[in-house]
PDB file of C-alpha atoms in Angstrom:
ATOM      1  CA  UNK A 232     107.902  98.783  85.409  1.00  0.00           C
ATOM      2  CA  UNK A 233     106.781 101.550  83.469  1.00  0.00           C
ATOM      3  CA  UNK A 234     109.512 104.143  84.422  1.00  0.00           C
ATOM      4  CA  UNK A 235     107.307 106.251  86.836  1.00  0.00           C
ATOM      5  CA  UNK A 236     109.091 104.986  89.723  1.00  0.00           C
ATOM      6  CA  UNK A 237     111.330 107.225  91.770  1.00  0.00           C
ATOM      7  CA  UNK A 238     115.101 107.433  91.445  1.00  0.00           C
ATOM      8  CA  UNK A 239     117.381 108.705  93.749  1.00  0.00           C
ATOM      9  CA  UNK A 240     120.028 111.141  93.084  1.00  0.00           C
ATOM     10  CA  UNK A 241     118.898 111.447  89.715  1.00  0.00           C
ATOM     11  CA  UNK A 242     118.885 114.720  87.711  1.00  0.00           C
ATOM     12  CA  UNK A 243     117.659 115.111  84.351  1.00  0.00           C
ATOM     13  CA  UNK A 244     118.113 118.112  82.200  1.00  0.00           C
ATOM     14  CA  UNK A 245     116.277 118.793  78.703  1.00  0.00           C
ATOM     15  CA  UNK A 246     116.704 121.760  76.373  1.00  0.00           C
ATOM     16  CA  UNK A 247     114.478 122.885  73.491  1.00  0.00           C
ATOM     17  CA  UNK A 248     114.186 125.670  70.905  1.00  0.00           C
ATOM     18  CA  UNK A 249     110.696 124.825  70.346  1.00  0.00           C
ATOM     19  CA  UNK A 250     108.723 124.367  73.565  1.00  0.00           C
ATOM     20  CA  UNK A 251     105.585 124.775  71.859  1.00  0.00           C
ATOM     21  CA  UNK A 252     106.156 121.528  70.246  1.00  0.00           C
ATOM     22  CA  UNK A 253     106.452 119.585  73.656  1.00  0.00           C
ATOM     23  CA  UNK A 254     103.690 116.972  74.232  1.00  0.00           C
ATOM     24  CA  UNK A 255     101.795 118.390  77.180  1.00  0.00           C
ATOM     25  CA  UNK A 256     101.858 115.191  78.986  1.00  0.00           C
ATOM     26  CA  UNK A 257     105.620 115.680  79.540  1.00  0.00           C
ATOM     27  CA  UNK A 258     104.732 118.843  81.148  1.00  0.00           C
ATOM     28  CA  UNK A 259     102.435 117.594  83.786  1.00  0.00           C
ATOM     29  CA  UNK A 260     102.904 118.564  87.336  1.00  0.00           C
ATOM     30  CA  UNK A 261     105.833 116.614  88.954  1.00  0.00           C
ATOM     31  CA  UNK A 262     107.585 116.019  85.857  1.00  0.00           C
ATOM     32  CA  UNK A 263     109.984 119.006  85.796  1.00  0.00           C
ATOM     33  CA  UNK A 264     110.428 121.131  88.774  1.00  0.00           C
ATOM     34  CA  UNK A 265     111.810 124.287  87.206  1.00  0.00           C
ATOM     35  CA  UNK A 266     111.796 125.595  83.920  1.00  0.00           C
ATOM     36  CA  UNK A 267     114.670 128.121  83.022  1.00  0.00           C
ATOM     37  CA  UNK A 268     114.232 130.516  79.647  1.00  0.00           C
ATOM     38  CA  UNK A 269     117.718 131.105  78.254  1.00  0.00           C
ATOM     39  CA  UNK A 270     117.398 134.156  75.735  1.00  0.00           C
ATOM     40  CA  UNK A 271     119.342 134.435  72.846  1.00  0.00           C
ATOM     41  CA  UNK A 272     122.994 136.160  73.120  1.00  0.00           C
ATOM     42  CA  UNK A 273     123.285 139.929  71.935  1.00  0.00           C
ATOM     43  CA  UNK A 274     125.140 140.641  68.832  1.00  0.00           C
ATOM     44  CA  UNK A 275     128.096 141.338  70.728  1.00  0.00           C
ATOM     45  CA  UNK A 276     128.145 138.032  72.739  1.00  0.00           C
ATOM     46  CA  UNK A 277     127.512 136.344  69.224  1.00  0.00           C
ATOM     47  CA  UNK A 278     130.876 137.986  68.091  1.00  0.00           C
ATOM     48  CA  UNK A 279     132.750 136.718  71.417  1.00  0.00           C
ATOM     49  CA  UNK A 280     131.399 133.021  71.024  1.00  0.00           C
ATOM     50  CA  UNK A 281     132.616 132.729  67.196  1.00  0.00           C
ATOM     51  CA  UNK A 282     136.085 133.911  68.521  1.00  0.00           C
ATOM     52  CA  UNK A 283     136.619 131.134  70.818  1.00  0.00           C
TER      53      UNK A 283
END
């Protein structure tokens, strides 16, 4: 098997801070169904995170 078979009930989550470096082959249609941009937090949020 080459890893292209369909998997049932499997979710894969990927994250990067350098989307410009992702191989275009990974971004072909059918590979990732949703892209979500998460912006950097505001300064106040940074402070709250560091207080945890």
